[in-house]
Coordinates of C-alpha atoms and ligand atoms in Angstrom, one line a residue:
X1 CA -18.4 15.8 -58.1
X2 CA -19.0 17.6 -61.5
X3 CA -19.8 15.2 -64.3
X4 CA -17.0 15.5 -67.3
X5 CA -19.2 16.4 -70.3
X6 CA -21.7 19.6 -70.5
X7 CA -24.9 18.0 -70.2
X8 CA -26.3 21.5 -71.9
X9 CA -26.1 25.0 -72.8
X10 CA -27.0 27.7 -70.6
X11 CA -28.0 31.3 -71.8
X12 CA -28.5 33.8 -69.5
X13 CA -30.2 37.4 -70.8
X14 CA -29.1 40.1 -68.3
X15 CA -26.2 40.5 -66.6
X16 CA -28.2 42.1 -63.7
X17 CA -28.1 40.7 -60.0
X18 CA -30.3 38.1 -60.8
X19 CA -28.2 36.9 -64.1
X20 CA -24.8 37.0 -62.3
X21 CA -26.1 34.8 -59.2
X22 CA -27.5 32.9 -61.6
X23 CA -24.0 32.5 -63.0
X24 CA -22.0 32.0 -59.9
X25 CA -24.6 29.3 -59.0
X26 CA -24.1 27.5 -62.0
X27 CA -20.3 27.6 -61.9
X28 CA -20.1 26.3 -58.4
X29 CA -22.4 22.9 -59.1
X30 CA -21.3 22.0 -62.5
X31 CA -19.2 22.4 -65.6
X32 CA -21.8 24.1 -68.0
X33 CA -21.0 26.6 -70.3
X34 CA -23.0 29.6 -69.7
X35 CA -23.2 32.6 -71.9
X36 CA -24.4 36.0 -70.8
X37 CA -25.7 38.5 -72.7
X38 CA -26.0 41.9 -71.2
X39 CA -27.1 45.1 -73.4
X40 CA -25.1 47.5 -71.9
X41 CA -21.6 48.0 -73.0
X42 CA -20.1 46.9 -69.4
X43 CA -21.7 44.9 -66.4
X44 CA -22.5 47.6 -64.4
X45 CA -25.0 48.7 -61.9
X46 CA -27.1 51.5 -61.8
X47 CA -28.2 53.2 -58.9
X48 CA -27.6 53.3 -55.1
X49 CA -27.1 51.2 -52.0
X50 CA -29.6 48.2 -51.1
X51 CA -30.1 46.5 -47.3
X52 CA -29.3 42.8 -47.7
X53 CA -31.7 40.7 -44.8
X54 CA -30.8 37.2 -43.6
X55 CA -32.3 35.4 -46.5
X56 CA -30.3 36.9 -48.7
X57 CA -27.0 37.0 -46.6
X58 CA -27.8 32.8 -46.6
X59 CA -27.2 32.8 -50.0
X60 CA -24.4 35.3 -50.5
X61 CA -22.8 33.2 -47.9
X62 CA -23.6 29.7 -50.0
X63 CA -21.8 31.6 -53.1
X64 CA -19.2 32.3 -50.6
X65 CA -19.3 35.9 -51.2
X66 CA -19.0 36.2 -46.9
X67 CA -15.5 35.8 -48.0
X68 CA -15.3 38.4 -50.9
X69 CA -16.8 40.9 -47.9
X70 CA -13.9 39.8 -45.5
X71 CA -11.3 40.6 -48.7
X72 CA -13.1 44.2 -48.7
X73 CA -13.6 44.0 -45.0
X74 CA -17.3 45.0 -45.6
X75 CA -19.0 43.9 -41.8
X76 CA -21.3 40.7 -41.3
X77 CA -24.8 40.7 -40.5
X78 CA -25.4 39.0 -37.4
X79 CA -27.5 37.0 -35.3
X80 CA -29.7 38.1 -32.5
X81 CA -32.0 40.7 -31.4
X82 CA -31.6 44.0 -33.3
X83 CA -32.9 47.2 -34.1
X84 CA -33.8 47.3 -37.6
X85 CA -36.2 50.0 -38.5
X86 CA -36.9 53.4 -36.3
X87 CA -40.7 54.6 -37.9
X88 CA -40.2 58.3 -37.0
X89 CA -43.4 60.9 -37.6
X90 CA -41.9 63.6 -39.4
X91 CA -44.4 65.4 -41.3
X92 CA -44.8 68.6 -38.7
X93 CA -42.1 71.4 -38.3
X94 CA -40.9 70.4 -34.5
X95 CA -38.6 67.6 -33.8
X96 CA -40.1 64.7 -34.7
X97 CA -41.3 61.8 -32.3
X98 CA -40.2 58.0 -32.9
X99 CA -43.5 55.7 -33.0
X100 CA -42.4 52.4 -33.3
X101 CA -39.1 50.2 -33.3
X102 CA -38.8 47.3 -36.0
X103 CA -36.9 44.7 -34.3
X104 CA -35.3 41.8 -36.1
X105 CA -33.8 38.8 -35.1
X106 CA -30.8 39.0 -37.2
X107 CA -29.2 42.5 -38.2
X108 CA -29.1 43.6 -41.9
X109 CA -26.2 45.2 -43.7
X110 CA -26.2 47.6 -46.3
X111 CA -24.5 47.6 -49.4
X112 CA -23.0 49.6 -52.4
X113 CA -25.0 48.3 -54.8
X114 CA -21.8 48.1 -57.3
X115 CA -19.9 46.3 -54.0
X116 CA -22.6 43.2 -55.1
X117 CA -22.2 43.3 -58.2
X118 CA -18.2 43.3 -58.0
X119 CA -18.3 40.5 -55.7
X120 CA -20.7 38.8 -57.8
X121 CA -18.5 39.5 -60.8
X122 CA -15.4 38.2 -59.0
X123 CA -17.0 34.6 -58.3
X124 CA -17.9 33.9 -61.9
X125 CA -16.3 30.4 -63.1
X126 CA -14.3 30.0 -66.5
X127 CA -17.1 28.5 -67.9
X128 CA -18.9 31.6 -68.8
X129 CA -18.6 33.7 -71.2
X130 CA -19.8 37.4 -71.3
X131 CA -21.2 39.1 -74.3
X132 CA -21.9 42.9 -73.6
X133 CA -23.8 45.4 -75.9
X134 CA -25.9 42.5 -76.8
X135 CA -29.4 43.6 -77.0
X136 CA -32.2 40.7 -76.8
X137 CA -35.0 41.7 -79.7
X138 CA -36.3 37.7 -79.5
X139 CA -36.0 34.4 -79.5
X140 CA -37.7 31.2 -81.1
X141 CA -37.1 27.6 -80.9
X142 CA -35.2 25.6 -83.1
X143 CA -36.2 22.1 -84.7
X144 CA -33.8 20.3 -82.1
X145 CA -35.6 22.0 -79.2
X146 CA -32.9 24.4 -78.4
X147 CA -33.2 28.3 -78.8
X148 CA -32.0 30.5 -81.5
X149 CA -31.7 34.5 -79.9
X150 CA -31.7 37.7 -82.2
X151 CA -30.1 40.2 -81.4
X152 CA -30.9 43.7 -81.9
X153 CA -27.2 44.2 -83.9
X154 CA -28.6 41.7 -86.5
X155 CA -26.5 39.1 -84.6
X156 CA -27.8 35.2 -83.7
X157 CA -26.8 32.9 -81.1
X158 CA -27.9 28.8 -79.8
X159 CA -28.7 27.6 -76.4
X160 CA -30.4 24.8 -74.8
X161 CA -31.6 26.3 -72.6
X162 CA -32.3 30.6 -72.1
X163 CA -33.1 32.7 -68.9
X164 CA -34.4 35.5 -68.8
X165 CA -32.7 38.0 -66.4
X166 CA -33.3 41.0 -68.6
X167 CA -35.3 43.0 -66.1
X168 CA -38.5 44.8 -66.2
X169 CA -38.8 45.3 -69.8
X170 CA -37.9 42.1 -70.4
X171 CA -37.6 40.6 -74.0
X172 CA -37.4 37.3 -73.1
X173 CA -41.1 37.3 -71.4
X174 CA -42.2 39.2 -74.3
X175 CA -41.4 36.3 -76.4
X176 CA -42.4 33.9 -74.0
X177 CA -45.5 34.8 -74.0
X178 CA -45.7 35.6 -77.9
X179 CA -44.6 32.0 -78.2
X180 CA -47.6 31.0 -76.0
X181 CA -49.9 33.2 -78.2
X182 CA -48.6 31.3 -81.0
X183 CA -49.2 27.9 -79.8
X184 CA -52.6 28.4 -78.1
X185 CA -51.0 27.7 -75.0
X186 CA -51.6 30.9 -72.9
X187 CA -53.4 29.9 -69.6
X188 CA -57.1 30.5 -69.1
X189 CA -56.8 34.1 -66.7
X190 CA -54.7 36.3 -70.1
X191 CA -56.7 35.3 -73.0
X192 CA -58.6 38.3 -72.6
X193 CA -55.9 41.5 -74.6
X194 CA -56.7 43.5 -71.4
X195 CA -56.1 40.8 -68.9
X196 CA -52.5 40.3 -71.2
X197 CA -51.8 43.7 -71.3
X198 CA -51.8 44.1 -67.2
X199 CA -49.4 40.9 -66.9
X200 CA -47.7 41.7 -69.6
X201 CA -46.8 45.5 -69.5
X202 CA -44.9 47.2 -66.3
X203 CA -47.5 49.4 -64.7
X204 CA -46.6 52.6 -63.0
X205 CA -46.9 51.8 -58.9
X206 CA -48.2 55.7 -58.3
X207 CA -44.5 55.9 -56.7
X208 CA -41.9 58.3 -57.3
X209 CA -38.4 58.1 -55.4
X210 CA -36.0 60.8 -55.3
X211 CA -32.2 58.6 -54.9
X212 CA -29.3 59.7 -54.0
X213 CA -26.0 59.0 -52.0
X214 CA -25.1 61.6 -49.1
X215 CA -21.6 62.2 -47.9
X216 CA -21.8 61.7 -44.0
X217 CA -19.6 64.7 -43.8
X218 CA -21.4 67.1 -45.5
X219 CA -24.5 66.0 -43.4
X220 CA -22.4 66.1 -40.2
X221 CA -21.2 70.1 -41.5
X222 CA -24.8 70.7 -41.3
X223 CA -26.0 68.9 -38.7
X224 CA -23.3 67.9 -36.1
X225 CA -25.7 65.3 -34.0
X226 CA -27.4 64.3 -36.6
X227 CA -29.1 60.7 -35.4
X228 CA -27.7 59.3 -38.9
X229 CA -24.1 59.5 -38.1
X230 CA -24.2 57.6 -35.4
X231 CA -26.1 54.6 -36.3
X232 CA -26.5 51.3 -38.6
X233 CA -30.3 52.2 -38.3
X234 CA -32.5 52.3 -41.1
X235 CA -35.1 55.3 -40.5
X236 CA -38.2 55.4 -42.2
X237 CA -39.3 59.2 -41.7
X238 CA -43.0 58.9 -42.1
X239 CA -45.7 61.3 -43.3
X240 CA -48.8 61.3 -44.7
X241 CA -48.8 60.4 -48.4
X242 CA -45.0 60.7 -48.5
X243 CA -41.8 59.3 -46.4
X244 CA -38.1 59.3 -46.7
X245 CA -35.2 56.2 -45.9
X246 CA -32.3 56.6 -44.9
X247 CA -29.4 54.4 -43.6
X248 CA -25.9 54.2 -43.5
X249 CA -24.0 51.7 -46.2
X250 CA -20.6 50.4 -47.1
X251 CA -19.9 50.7 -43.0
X252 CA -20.7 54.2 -42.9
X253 CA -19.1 55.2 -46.4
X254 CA -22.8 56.8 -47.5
X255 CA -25.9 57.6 -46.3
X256 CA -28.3 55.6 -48.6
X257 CA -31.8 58.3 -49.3
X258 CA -34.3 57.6 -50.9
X259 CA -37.7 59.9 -50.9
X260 CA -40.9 58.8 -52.0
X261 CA -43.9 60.0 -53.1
X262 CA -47.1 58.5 -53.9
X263 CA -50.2 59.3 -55.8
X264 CA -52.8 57.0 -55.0
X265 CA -54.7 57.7 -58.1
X266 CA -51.4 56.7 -60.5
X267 CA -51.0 53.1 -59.7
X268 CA -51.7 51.0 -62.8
X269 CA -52.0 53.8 -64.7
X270 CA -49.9 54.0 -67.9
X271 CA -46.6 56.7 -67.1
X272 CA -45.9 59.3 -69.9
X273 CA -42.4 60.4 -70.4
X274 CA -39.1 58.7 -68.9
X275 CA -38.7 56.6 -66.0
X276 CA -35.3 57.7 -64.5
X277 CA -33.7 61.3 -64.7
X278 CA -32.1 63.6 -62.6
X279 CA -33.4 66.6 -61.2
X280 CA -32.5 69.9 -58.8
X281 CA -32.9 68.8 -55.4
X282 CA -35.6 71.8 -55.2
X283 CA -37.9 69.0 -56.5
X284 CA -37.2 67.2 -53.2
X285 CA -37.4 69.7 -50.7
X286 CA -40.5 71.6 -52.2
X287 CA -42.0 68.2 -51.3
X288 CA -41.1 67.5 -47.7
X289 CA -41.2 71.1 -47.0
X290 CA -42.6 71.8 -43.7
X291 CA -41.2 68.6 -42.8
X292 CA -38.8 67.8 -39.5
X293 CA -35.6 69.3 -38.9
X294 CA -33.5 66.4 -38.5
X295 CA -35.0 65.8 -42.4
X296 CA -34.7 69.3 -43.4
X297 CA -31.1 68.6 -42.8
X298 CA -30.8 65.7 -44.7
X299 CA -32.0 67.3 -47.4
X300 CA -29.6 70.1 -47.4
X301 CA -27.0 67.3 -47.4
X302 CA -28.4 66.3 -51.4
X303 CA -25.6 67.0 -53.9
X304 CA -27.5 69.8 -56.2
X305 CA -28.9 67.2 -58.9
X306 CA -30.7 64.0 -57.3
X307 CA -32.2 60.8 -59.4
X308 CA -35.7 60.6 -59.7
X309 CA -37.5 57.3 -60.8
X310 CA -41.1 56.3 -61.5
X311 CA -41.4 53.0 -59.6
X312 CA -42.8 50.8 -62.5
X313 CA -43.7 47.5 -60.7
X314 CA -44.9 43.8 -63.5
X315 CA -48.4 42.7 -63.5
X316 CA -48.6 39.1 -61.2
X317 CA -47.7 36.3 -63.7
X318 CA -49.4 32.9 -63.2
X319 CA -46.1 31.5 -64.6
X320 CA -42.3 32.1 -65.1
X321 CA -41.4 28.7 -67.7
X322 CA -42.2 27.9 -70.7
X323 CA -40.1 24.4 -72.1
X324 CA -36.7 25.1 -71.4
X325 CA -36.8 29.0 -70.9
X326 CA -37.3 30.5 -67.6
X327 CA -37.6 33.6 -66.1
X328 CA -36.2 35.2 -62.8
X329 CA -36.0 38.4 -60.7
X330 CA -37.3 41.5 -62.0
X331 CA -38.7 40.1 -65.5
X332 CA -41.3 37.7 -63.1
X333 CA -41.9 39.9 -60.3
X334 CA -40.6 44.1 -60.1
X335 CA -41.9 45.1 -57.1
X336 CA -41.9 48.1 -54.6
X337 CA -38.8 48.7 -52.7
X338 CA -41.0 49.3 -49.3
X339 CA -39.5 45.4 -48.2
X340 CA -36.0 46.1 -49.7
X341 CA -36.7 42.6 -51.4
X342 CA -36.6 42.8 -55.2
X343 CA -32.8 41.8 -55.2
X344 CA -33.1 39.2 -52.5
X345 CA -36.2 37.6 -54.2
X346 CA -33.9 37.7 -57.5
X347 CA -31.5 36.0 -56.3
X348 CA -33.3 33.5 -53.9
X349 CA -35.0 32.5 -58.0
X350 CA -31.2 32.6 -59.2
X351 CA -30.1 29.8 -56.5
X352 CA -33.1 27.3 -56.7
X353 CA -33.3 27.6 -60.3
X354 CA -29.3 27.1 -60.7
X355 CA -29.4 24.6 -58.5
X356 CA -31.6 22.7 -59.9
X357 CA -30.3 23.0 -63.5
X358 CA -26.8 21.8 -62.0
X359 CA -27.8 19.2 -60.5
X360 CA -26.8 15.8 -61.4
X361 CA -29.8 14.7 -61.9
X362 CA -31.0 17.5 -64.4
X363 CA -30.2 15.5 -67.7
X364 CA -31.8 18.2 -71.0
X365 CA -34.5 16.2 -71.3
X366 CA -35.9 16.9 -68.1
X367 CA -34.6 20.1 -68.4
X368 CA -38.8 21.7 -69.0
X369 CA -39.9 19.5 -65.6
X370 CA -36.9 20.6 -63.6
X371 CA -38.1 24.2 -64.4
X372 CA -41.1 24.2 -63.3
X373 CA -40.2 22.8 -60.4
X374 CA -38.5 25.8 -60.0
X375 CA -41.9 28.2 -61.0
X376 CA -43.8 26.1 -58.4
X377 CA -41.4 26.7 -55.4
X378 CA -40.7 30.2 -56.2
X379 CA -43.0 32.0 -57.7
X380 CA -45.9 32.1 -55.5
X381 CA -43.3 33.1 -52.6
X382 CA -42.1 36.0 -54.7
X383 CA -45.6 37.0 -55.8
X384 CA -46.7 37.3 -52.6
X385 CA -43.8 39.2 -51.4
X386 CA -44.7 41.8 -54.2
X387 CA -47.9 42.1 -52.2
X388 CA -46.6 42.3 -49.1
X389 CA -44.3 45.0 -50.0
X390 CA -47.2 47.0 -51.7
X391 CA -48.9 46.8 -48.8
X392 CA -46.4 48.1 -46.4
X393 CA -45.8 51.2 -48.7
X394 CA -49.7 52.2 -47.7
X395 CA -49.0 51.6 -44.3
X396 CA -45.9 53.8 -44.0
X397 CA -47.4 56.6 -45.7
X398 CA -50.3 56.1 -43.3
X399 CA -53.1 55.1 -46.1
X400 CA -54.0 51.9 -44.6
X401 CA -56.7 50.7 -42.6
X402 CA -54.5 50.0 -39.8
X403 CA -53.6 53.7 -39.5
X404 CA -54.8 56.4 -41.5
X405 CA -52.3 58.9 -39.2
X406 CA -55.1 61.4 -38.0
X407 CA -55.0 60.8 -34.7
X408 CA -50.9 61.3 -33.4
X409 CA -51.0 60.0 -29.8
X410 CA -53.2 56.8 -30.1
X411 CA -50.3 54.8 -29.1
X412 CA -52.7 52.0 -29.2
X413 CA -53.7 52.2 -33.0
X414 CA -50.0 53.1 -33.6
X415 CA -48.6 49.6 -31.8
X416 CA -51.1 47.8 -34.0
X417 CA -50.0 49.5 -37.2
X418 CA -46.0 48.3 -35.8
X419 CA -46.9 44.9 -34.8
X420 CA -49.4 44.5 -38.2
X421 CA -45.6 46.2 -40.3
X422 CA -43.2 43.5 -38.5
X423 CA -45.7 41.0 -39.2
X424 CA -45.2 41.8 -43.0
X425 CA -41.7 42.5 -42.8
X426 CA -40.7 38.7 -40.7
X427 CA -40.3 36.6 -43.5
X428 CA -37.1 38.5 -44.3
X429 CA -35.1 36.7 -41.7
X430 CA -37.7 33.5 -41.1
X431 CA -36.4 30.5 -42.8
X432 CA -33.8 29.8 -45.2
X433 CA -33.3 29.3 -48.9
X434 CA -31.8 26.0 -48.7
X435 CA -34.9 24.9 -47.1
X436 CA -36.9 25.4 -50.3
X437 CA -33.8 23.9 -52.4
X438 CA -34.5 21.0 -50.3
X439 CA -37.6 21.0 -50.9
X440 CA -37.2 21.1 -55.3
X441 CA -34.4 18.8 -54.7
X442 CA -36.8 16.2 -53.3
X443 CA -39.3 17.0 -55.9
X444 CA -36.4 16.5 -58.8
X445 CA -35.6 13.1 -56.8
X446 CA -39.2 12.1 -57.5
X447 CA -38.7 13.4 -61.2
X448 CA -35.8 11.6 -62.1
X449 CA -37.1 8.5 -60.1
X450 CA -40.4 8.4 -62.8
X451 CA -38.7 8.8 -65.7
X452 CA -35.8 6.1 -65.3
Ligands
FAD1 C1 -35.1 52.7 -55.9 C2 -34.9 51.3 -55.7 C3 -34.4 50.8 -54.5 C4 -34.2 49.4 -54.3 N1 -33.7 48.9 -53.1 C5 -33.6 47.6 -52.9 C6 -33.1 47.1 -51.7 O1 -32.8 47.8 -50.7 N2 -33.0 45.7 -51.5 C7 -33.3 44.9 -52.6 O2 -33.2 43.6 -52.4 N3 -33.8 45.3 -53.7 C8 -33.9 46.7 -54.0 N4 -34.4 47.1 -55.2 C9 -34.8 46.2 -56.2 C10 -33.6 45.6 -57.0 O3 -32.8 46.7 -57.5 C11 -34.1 44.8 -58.2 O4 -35.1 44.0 -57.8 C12 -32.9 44.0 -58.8 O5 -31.9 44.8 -59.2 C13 -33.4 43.0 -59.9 O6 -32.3 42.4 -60.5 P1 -32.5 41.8 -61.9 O7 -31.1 41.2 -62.2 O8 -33.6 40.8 -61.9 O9 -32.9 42.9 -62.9 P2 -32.0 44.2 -63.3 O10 -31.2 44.7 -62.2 O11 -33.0 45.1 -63.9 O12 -31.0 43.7 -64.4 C14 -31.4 43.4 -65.7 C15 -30.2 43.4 -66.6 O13 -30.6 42.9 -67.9 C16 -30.1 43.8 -68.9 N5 -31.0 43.8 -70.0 C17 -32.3 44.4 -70.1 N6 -32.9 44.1 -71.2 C18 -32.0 43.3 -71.9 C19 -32.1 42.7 -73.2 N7 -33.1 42.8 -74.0 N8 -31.0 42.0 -73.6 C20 -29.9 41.8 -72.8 N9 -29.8 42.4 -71.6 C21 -30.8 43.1 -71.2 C22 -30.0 45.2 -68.2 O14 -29.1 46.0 -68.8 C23 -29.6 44.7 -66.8 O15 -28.2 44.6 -66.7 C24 -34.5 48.5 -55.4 C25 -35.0 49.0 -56.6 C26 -35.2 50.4 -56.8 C27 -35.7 50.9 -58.1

């Protein structure tokens, strides 16, 4: 039962995945008002497909958006044994040979990118409001605790309480962590301006991926057989130094590609020029030339300009809350996409931290507590999943010690290298978000208990 009165005001900064979860999460525990503030002139999406696991199906299912896929008749995910990932060496001109099988035990799905945020978009409540082309510059706090924002059109706003969704360039950590300057309250491991700097400031990962959306039939005009037409599978096509995804989305609508390559040296170095543009698909195929023909087709299929992006991934922070602002998804912890996690660890943040602040219990003074509640069950999860998905990009471009990829038929070295990848890759369908809700629900129990 929702209490009558609003107990506070929530801002959200980013109408991202994270920021619209966030939202919907709200709206289906409680009756607060929640303003959003995006910067772009619509909520939108950027950008391609994405594979949802179990972890993150649990939650679209707790937001009920299992019933948003039914209205679009977009296919379940499902229980059991399944085929998730086929590692395929492909970096020699003959037919390539598959190495090792990724199997889950619950299938994944994949997604239109703009299909999750539509059905995200369709399950806000009335009580949010969104405010787009509204550019974050700052934020500081107010003599009553709550937060004044400025905006970068010269406009203000109040909250209670802020989030910061806005991303990785976020302006909300910025200011966090300007406020923490300020009050001489920054923890012992960033007081050094170099140690800052690395939490502070995105860092290029050494990654570039090539993006783009192929039409199955243009793919089947050049390659009738082609194993992509016929499948759900994700294929990793793996090579050293470099390797190429691609799977079906939207039930077979697209093929989702994405190409990556990595320069070992680049990681944490600063990135000079822009992030995101498009390029000929030349780029592309002067890379994986030489490559397989069941890729050389793939690449064929590329419309003639493709997206390129320098994967920038956020230095590890030791904390996401400061009083009653918070941060979640890509301004805490931008990662690699080698675990196709950055949007389920978004939104797992976006439930716990919505439910806590909905919560009965969660009165605005205990607001700061009930947050970092929140930072203490999820951000040492989602750090190390930023690990864990660094890691697996060495292993499937065969720079780890598991498998360097010199020798090609010692199957034993290569089942190692698969077991040591599905080891990484379990957590994606162990367990279930509620089960850490349960466990900050208890925790705010214990809160509330203290301070009545
Ligand atoms: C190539 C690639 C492939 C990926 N594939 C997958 C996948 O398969 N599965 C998966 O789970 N994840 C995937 N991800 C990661 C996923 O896209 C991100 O982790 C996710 O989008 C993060 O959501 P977010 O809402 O936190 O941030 P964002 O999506 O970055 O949203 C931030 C929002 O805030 C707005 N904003 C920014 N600054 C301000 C400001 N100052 N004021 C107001 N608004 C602001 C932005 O316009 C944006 O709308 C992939 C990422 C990339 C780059």
């Amino acid at each position: 039962m929702h209490s009558e009165l609003p107990k506070f005001r929530v801002a959200i900064c980013g109408g991202g995945i994270s920021g619209l979860t966030l939202a919907v999460t709200l709206g289906q525990h409680s009756q607060i008002p929640i303003d959003i503030y995006e910067s772009a002139p619509e909520i939108g999406t950027v950008g391609t497909g994405l594979a949802v696991w179990k972890r993150t199906w649990d939650i679209m299912c707790q937001l009920q958006l299992d019933a948003e896929m039914d209205r679009r008749s977009l296919s379940h995910p499902s229980e059991g044994e399944n085929l998730a990932m086929i590692f395929r060496r492909s970096d020699q001109s003959e037919q390539g040979t598959d190495i090792f099988r990724l199997i889950s035990s619950y299938s994944h799905i994949g997604l239109h990118r703009a299909q999750l945020v539509d059905m995200l978009k369709s399950r806000l409540p009335p009580t949010c409001t969104i405010h787009t082309s509204k550019q974050l510059a700052s934020y500081s706090r107010n003599t009553d605790s709550s937060y004044i924002m400025r905006f970068t059109d010269g406009s203000i706003a109040n909250s209670d309480v802020l989030i910061g969704a806005d991303g990785i360039r976020s302006a909300v950590r910025r200011s966090m962590f300007q406020d923490l300057i300020e009050q001489g309250r920054l923890p012992p491991g960033l007081l050094s301006p170099e140690s800052l700097h690395k939490a502070l400031e995105p860092q290029w990962s050494g990654i570039t991926v090539y993006r783009s959306l192929i039409q199955p039939q243009k793919l089947r005009e050049i390659s009738p057989d082609h194993l992509l037409l016929s499948s759900k599978i994700v294929m990793n096509f793996v090579g050293k130094g470099k390797h190429i995804i691609a799977y079906a989305i939207a039930d077979g609508t697209f093929i989702n590609f994405l190409a990556f390559d990595t320069d070992l040296d680049g990681e944490g170095k600063e990135f000079v020029g822009k992030w995101v543009y498009d390029t000929p698909k030349e780029e592309v195929l002067n890379l994986f030339k030489g490559w397989e023909p069941c890729v050389q087709a793939l690449l064929e299929s590329l419309d003639s300009m493709i997206s390129r992006w320098a994967v920038h991934v956020g230095g590890l922070l030791p904390l996401c809350v400061s009083d009653s602002v918070a941060l979640i998804g890509d301004a805490v912890h931008a990662m690699t996409t080698h675990v196709s996690a950055g949007a389920g660890q978004a939104m797992e943040d976006a439930y716990i931290l919505g439910r806590l602040l909905s919560d009965d219990l969660t009165t605005r003074t205990i607001v700061p507590s009930a947050l970092k509640i929140y930072q203490d069950v999820r951000l040492s999860v989602a750090n190390d999943v930023v690990a864990i998905s660094r890691d697996l990009g060495m292993m499937y471009e065969l720079n780890s010690p598991e498998y360097d990829g010199e020798d090609r038929n010692d199957s034993e070295v290569i089942e190692r290298w698969g077991q040591a990848i599905l080891s990484k890759w379990s957590f994606q369908w162990i367990g279930v978000p509620e089960d850490e809700w349960k466990t900050a629900r208890m925790r705010l129990t214990e809160l509330a208990n203290r301070s009545a």
